[in-house]
Amino acid sequence: MWRIFTKSTSAAGNWFSVLLVVTAETIGDRYRRSKLGAALAILEPLGLIALFSWLHSQDVGRPPFGTSSVLFYSTGVLPFYLFFYVSWRLRAWDTLRRVPGGTRFDLLLVQMLSELISKTVIIAIVNLGLWLYGIEQAVPRDPLLCLGALISLMLLGAAVGIVNAVIGGFFFSWFYIYAILMRAWMAFSGVLFVVDQMPPKVRDIALYVPMTHAVTLYRDGQYSKFPVASLDVHYLLVCTIVGVLMSFVLESATREWRPIK
Amino acid sequence: MIVLNAVTKIYGQYRNRKIILDQADATFEAGEHYVVLGHRGSGKSTLLRLLSGLQYPNRGMIKRRGSVAPPLGSASGVSPRKTPRALIKYLCGIYGCDEHSVTAVVAHALGDDVVMDVGLPQLTIELRAKVNYAIGYALDTDWYLMDEVVAYGDERFRSLCLRMFRQRQRAAGTILVTKNIRNAHLGTRGALLHGGKLYFAKTMADAVGLFQELEANSHADEVDYAEKLAAMGRVGQAKDYLTLIVEEDGGDQRIFESLAKMAFSTKDWDVAVDAAKAGVACSNASLVSYLILAKVAESRGQYADAVEYSKSAAALAPKSLDANGILARSYEKTGQNRSAAAVWRGFSAPNTAVFERRALHNLVLAKDWAGVLSATDVLAGSDAESVTTLDLRVKALLELKEWGRATEELRRLASKSADKALGHLYKLARSDDWSAILDMVDMLHEVDLGSARSSRIMAYLTVTLDRRAFICRREGKERVGDQLQSLSAFLKVIKAPDG
């Protein structure tokens, strides 16, 4: 029994170390391949945060919540970009470079982990910068809650990405449409506003979007006393699990008719 | 162990959809060495990529117990932008190998440590390929996958590759996919990839045999096209076309046979020989290839080779006129007349008499008088019996000292050609067995020798008989001397103008 346990533990350890090696390689390769691409991947969300903060300061003058507009928008844009990037990476699910000797599950984990790690590092750097700037709220109230929200966004991104891959497998132009839709989707995901303070009609629509709950959950972990009356963690969990399972079923069911590498 | 469970792999979509593997099941046992034979486009390379996990199946499952290296020569495909050193580090991280020992092996194989730190895209194609092969062998895994080749590059690197290949075979399993049966010796277990399915043969020979059967028809279209070109007089083009297929694809028995025939018809002996030899390598039962080899050898005067090749051809087609003809002629040229005669006599062709005559000729040259007698027995007394045949029969009987039968046959010969009959008597009179002539005296009196009256042989014979008679009398053999004298007188009478 002990031998089986030791063997299994050792096998799991090996698998995990391989996963980390490939994840590190994927992150490195992604940012090594194109310096401009790497810069854009970091500058695009940061630019958006700067833009929204500037626009907001021109219009209202005080942050939507907390003491810093930059922090508020970074707690919305950066988690949302995790969702966006995971879904964008996985749109190429059928042609992604495979993990040698690995399975589809390994490949999925590598892609999700690589985005989670890289975005978490960017979030940490931004928060550190803001904290050094003097914004106390940049230190998360509950980092684990933030991580939970990020994981949930990552899984939602994976589900959407795989569904996109399936659609794109039959209708390639879908990717262009999705890229446009995604930017618009951000407006309905609670990234730019405090959901509880949104007009009721808009809020009702936004609350159907699971990412809204994930972003609110993230901000709940970031800020103390963030308004969470509209947050439905149960709904978020169900949507994440159902979304992931449905994407798996859809991917598996259509595998025979898609051009798979 | 690697297990394929109902694996389906499909390329393309809609109209371009092509099923490469169709619910293929297979079990590759650990430590075994497999050679998977498959024709072009059968999915061999795809199979390797699936086994190594570089591609996923559309359906089915692949279970791997133990680490499987990427297909040999494609290590850089895992991460094409790295330096060899960084690639080794990455692959060692995946396969759990010792980075330092792998790096040392690769550096030694490349013979140049500087290359290790140059980005793969900056290396020449040849150097990049060497890096790939060296890394492929240096990684310590449970399975090694090879696509067509196990060695690459210059002589030194090739021998290094082969050494590493043998070394790896001792400790790990290998799977080589190939369309070339000449690679079959690189494994111990044979399998066939055909129609999207994997078939495991009991022995490697079975796998090769099955593959050859399938291959015989796999290039049918190409060969048909080339033969049509040749029929239109464009033999050169047809040859080039087939040569190209051979270069690209390794060729098969039918292609080699067709190419050999075309090259032979244009007297391009070297190409004909190479193609025919390749045809024989594909199949020991390639009659056409053996025939071409025999014909070329005969044309070049290499009769010993011609004998060997035509023997093989004749063994495959015992009634082949070409094969037996070359064999018999080559036997003649190498002085093996008895064997030549046997081959000529072995024919069952319509014009048997021609071959019988050639057989007789060879038996005479071989001084096989019993053989001559036996050969002429067939025709003895029949209408088909020529003077020459009868002449040889008499000669054989005289050589065998069968005086009684010889006398009878001489009588028959004399009735057809007195000249030839007297010729035999003359030779007999000059030989040590001259006394046998006395048994024939009665017979000579009975036949008409008039037609030889003016021949010189008659004069020689009478002179010889007179001389023999004189000697006999001197030795006191009066009776024999009288007999000989009487015979001589008889012949002189015939010879006389009024005789």
Coordinates of N, CA and C in Angstrom, one line a residue, chain B residues 38-40 179 194 211-223 245 249 251-255:
Chain B
G38 N 4.8 0.8 -44.1 CA 3.6 1.4 -44.7 C 4.0 2.2 -45.9
H39 N 3.2 2.3 -46.9 CA 3.5 3.0 -48.1 C 3.3 4.5 -47.9
R40 N 3.7 5.3 -48.9 CA 3.6 6.7 -48.8 C 2.2 7.2 -48.5
K179 N 9.0 2.9 -45.4 CA 8.3 2.3 -46.5 C 9.3 1.4 -47.2
H194 N -1.7 0.0 -42.8 CA -2.4 0.0 -44.1 C -3.9 0.2 -43.9
F211 N 3.7 -6.7 -46.8 CA 3.9 -5.4 -47.4 C 4.2 -5.4 -48.8
Q212 N 5.0 -6.4 -49.2 CA 5.4 -6.5 -50.7 C 4.1 -6.8 -51.5
E213 N 3.3 -7.6 -51.0 CA 2.0 -7.9 -51.7 C 1.2 -6.6 -51.9
L214 N 1.1 -5.8 -50.8 CA 0.4 -4.6 -50.9 C 1.1 -3.6 -51.8
E215 N 2.4 -3.5 -51.7 CA 3.2 -2.6 -52.5 C 3.1 -2.8 -53.9
A216 N 3.0 -4.1 -54.3 CA 3.0 -4.5 -55.7 C 1.9 -3.6 -56.5
N217 N 0.9 -3.2 -55.8 CA -0.2 -2.5 -56.4 C -0.2 -1.0 -56.1
S218 N 0.6 -0.6 -55.1 CA 0.5 0.7 -54.6 C 1.0 1.8 -55.6
H219 N 1.9 1.3 -56.5 CA 2.4 2.3 -57.5 C 1.9 2.0 -58.9
A220 N 0.8 1.2 -58.9 CA 0.3 0.8 -60.2 C 0.1 1.9 -61.2
D221 N -0.5 3.0 -60.7 CA -0.8 4.1 -61.6 C 0.5 4.8 -62.1
E222 N 1.5 5.0 -61.3 CA 2.7 5.6 -61.7 C 3.4 4.7 -62.8
V223 N 3.4 3.4 -62.5 CA 4.1 2.5 -63.4 C 3.3 2.4 -64.8
I245 N 10.4 8.9 -58.7 CA 9.6 8.2 -57.7 C 10.5 7.4 -56.8
D249 N 10.5 8.0 -53.0 CA 9.6 7.1 -52.3 C 10.3 5.8 -52.0
G251 N 10.7 3.4 -54.0 CA 10.3 2.5 -55.0 C 9.8 1.1 -54.5
D252 N 9.3 0.4 -55.4 CA 8.8 -1.0 -55.0 C 9.2 -1.9 -56.2
Q253 N 8.9 -3.2 -56.0 CA 9.3 -4.2 -57.0 C 8.9 -3.8 -58.4
R254 N 7.6 -3.4 -58.6 CA 7.1 -3.2 -59.9 C 7.8 -2.0 -60.6
I255 N 8.1 -0.9 -59.8 CA 8.8 0.2 -60.3 C 10.2 -0.2 -60.8

